[in-house]
PDB file of C-alpha atoms in Angstrom:
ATOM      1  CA  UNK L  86     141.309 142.857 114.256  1.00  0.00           C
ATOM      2  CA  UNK L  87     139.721 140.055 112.373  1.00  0.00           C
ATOM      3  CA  UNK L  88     136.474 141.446 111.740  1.00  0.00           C
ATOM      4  CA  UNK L  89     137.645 144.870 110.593  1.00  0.00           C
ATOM      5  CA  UNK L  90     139.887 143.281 108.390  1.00  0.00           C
ATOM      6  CA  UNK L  91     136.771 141.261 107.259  1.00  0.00           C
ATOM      7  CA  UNK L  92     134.661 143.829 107.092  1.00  0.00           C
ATOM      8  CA  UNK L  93     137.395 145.744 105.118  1.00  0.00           C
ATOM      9  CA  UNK L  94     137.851 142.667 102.654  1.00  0.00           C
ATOM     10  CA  UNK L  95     133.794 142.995 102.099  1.00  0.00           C
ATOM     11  CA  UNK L  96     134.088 146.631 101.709  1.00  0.00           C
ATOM     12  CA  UNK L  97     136.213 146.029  98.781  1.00  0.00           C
ATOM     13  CA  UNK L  98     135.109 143.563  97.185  1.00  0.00           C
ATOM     14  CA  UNK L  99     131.357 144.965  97.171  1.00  0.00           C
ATOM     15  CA  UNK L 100     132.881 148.269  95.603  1.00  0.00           C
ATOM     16  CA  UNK L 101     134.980 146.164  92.378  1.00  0.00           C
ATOM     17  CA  UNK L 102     131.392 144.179  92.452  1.00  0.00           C
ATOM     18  CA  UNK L 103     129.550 147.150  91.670  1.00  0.00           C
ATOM     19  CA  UNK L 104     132.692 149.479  90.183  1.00  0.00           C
ATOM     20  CA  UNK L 105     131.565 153.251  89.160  1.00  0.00           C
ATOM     21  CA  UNK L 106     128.489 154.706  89.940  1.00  0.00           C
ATOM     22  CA  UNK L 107     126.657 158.207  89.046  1.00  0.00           C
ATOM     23  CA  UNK L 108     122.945 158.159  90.980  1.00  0.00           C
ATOM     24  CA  UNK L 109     119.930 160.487  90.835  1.00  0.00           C
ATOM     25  CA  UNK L 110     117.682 159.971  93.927  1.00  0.00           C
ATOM     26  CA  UNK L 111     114.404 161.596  93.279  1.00  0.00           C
ATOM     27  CA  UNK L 112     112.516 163.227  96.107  1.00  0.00           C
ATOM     28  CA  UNK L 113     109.174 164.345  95.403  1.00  0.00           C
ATOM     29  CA  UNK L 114     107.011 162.344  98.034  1.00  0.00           C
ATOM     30  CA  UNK L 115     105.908 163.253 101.094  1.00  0.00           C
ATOM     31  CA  UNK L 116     108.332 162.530 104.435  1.00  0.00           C
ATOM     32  CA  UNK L 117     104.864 160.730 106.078  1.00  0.00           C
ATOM     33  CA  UNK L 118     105.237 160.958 110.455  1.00  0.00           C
ATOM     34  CA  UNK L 119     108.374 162.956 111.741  1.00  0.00           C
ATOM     35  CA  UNK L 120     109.862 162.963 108.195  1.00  0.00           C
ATOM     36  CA  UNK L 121     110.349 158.509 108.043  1.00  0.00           C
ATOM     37  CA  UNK L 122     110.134 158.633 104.452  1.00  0.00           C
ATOM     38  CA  UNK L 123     113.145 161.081 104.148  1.00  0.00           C
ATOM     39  CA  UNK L 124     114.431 159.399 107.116  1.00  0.00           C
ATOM     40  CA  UNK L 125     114.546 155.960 105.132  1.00  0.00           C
ATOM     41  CA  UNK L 126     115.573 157.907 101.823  1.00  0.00           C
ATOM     42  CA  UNK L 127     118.609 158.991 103.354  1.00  0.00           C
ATOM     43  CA  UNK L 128     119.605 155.717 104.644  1.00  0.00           C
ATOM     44  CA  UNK L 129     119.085 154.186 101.310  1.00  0.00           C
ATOM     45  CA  UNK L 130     121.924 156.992  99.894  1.00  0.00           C
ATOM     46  CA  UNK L 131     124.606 155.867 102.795  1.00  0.00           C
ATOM     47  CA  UNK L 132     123.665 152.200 102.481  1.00  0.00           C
ATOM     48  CA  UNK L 133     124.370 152.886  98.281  1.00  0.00           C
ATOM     49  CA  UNK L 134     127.813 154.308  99.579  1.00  0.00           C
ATOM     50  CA  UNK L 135     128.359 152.002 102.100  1.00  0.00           C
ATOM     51  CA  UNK L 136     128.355 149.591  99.020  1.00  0.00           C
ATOM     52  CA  UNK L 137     129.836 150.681  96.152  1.00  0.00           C
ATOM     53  CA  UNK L 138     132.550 153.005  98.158  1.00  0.00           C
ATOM     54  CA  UNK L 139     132.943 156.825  98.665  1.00  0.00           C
ATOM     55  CA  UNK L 140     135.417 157.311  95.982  1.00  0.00           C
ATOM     56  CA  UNK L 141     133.299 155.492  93.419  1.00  0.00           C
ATOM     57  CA  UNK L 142     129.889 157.205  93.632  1.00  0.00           C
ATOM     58  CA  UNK L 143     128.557 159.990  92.858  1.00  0.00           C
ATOM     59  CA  UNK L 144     124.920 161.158  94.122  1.00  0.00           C
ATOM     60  CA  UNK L 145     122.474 164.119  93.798  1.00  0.00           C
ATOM     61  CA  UNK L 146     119.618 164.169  95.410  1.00  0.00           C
ATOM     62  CA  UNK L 147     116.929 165.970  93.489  1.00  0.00           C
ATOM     63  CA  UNK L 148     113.980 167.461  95.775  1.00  0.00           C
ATOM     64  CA  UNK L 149     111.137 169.046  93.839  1.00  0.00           C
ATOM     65  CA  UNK L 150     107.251 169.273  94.840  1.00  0.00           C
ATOM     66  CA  UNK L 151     106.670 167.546  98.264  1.00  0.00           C
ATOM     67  CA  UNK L 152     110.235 166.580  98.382  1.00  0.00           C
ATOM     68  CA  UNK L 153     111.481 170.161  99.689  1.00  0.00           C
ATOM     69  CA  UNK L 154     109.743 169.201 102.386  1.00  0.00           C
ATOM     70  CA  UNK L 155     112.813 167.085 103.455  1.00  0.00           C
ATOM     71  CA  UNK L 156     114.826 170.006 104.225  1.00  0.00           C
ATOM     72  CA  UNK L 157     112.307 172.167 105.224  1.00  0.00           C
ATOM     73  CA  UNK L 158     111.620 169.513 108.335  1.00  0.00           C
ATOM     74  CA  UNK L 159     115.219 169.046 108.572  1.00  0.00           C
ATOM     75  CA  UNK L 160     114.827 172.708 110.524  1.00  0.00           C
ATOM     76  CA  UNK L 161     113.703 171.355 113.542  1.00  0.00           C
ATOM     77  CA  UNK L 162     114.838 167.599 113.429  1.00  0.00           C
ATOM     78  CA  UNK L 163     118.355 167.215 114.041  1.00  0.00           C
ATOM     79  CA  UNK L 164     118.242 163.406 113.386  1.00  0.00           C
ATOM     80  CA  UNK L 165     117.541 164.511 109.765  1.00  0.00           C
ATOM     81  CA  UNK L 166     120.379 167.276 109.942  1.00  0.00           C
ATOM     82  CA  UNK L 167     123.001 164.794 110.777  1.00  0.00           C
ATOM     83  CA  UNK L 168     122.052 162.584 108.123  1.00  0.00           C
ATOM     84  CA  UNK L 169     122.041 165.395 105.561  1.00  0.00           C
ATOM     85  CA  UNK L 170     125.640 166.913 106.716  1.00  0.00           C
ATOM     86  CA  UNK L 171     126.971 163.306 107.293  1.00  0.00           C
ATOM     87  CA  UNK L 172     125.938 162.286 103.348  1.00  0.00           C
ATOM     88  CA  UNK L 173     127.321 166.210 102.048  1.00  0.00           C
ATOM     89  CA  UNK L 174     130.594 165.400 103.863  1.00  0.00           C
ATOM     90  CA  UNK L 175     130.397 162.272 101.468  1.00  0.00           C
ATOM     91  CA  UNK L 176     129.728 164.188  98.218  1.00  0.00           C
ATOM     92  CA  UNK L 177     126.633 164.223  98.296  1.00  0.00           C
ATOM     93  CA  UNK L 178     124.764 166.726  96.291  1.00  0.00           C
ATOM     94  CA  UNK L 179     121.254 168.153  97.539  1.00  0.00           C
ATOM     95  CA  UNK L 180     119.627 169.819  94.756  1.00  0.00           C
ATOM     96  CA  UNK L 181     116.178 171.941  95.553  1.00  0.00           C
ATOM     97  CA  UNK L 182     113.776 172.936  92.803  1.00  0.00           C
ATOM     98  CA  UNK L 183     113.225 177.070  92.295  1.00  0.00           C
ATOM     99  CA  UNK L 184     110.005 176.740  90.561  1.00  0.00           C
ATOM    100  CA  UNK L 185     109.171 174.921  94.193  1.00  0.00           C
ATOM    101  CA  UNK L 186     110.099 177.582  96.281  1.00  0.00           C
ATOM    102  CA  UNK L 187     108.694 179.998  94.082  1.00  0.00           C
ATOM    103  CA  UNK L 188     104.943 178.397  93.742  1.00  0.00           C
ATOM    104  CA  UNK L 189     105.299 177.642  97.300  1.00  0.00           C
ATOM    105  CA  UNK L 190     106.769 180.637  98.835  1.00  0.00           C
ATOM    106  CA  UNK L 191     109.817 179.128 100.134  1.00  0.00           C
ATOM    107  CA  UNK L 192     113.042 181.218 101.268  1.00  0.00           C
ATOM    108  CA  UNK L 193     115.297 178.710 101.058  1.00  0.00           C
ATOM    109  CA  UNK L 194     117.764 180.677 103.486  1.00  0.00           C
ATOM    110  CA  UNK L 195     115.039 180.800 105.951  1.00  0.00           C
ATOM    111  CA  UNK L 196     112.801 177.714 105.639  1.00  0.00           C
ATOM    112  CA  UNK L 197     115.261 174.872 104.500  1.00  0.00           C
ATOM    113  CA  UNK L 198     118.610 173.272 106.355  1.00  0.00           C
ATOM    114  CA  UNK L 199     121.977 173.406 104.784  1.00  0.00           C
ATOM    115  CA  UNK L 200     120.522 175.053 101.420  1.00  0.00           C
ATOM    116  CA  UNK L 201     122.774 177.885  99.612  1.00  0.00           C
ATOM    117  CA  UNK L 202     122.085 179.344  95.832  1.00  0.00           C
ATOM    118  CA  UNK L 203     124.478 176.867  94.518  1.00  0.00           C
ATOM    119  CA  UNK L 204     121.773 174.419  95.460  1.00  0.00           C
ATOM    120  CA  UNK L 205     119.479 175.642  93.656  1.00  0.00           C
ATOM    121  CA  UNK L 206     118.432 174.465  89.887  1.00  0.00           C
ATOM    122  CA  UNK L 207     115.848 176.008  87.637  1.00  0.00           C
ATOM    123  CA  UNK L 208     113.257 171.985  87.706  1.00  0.00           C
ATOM    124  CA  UNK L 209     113.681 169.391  89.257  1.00  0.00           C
ATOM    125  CA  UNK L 210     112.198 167.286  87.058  1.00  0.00           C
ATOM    126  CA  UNK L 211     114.336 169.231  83.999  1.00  0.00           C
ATOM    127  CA  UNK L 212     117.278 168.455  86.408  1.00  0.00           C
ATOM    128  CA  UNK L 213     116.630 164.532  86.702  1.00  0.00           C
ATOM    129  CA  UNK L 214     116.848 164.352  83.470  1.00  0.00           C
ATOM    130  CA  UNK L 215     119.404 166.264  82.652  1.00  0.00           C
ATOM    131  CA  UNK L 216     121.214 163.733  85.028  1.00  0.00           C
ATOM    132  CA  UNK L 217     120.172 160.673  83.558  1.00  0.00           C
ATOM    133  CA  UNK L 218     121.755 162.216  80.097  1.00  0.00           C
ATOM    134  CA  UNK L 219     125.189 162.850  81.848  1.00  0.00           C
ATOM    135  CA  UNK L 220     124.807 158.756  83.046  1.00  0.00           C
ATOM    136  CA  UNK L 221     123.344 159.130  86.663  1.00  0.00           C
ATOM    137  CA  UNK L 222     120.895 155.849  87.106  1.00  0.00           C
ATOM    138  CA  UNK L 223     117.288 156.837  88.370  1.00  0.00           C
ATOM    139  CA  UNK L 224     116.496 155.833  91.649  1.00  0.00           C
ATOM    140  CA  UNK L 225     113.540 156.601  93.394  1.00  0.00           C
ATOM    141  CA  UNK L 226     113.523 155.203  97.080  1.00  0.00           C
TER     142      UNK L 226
END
């Protein structure tokens, strides 16, 4: 009883510490062996929650480039899947780059987890900004 309550006293004070928050992770790198670098990226975005509190942060995660790549080895590695579900049933936005899929030849109905057309934006890199205009802070982890 004592530690949740402590851990629920740390909770909220971390989240008036940091108040409101709007976040753009970029993903354009490479996932490295088994997909760590996604892996770790991922962690990063429910650590950030973890922090500043569900209800008082909002994050997209842009994927463009090498950065599709996330979802597209989220197909066959459910440790990635449950981190990706787990973070959209947090508000989490993924966001996946058409001119990606296009150069690459990339159904994203076939060849990426958890994608739908909604998901889809014209550039990333048009879309990061456009972020950064509305007030999301850059983060690249």
């Amino acid at each position: 009883m004592v530690l949740a309550l402590a851990a629920a006293m740390s909770v909220a004070g971390a989240s008036e510490r940091y108040g409101d928050q709007k976040v753009v992770y970029h993903i354009s790198f490479d996932g490295g062996d088994s997909g760590k670098a996604y892996t770790r990226a991922l962690i990063n975005a429910q650590n950030h929650i973890d922090a500043v509190g569900q209800d008082r942060i909002r994050i997209a995660v842009v994927m463009h480039g090498d950065g599709v790549d996330l979802l597209k080895e989220a197909k066959s590695n459910s440790a990635l899947q449950t981190r990706i579900t787990q973070l959209k049933a947090k508000g989490v936005k993924f966001e996946v780059c058409n001119n990606t899929l296009t150069n690459r030849k990339i159904n994203y109905s076939e060849d990426l987890f958890g994608v739908s057309e909604k998901d889809i934006v014209q550039s990333g890199v048009a879309e990061v900004v456009r972020l950064q205009q509305e007030g999301y802070s850059y983060l690249r982890p």
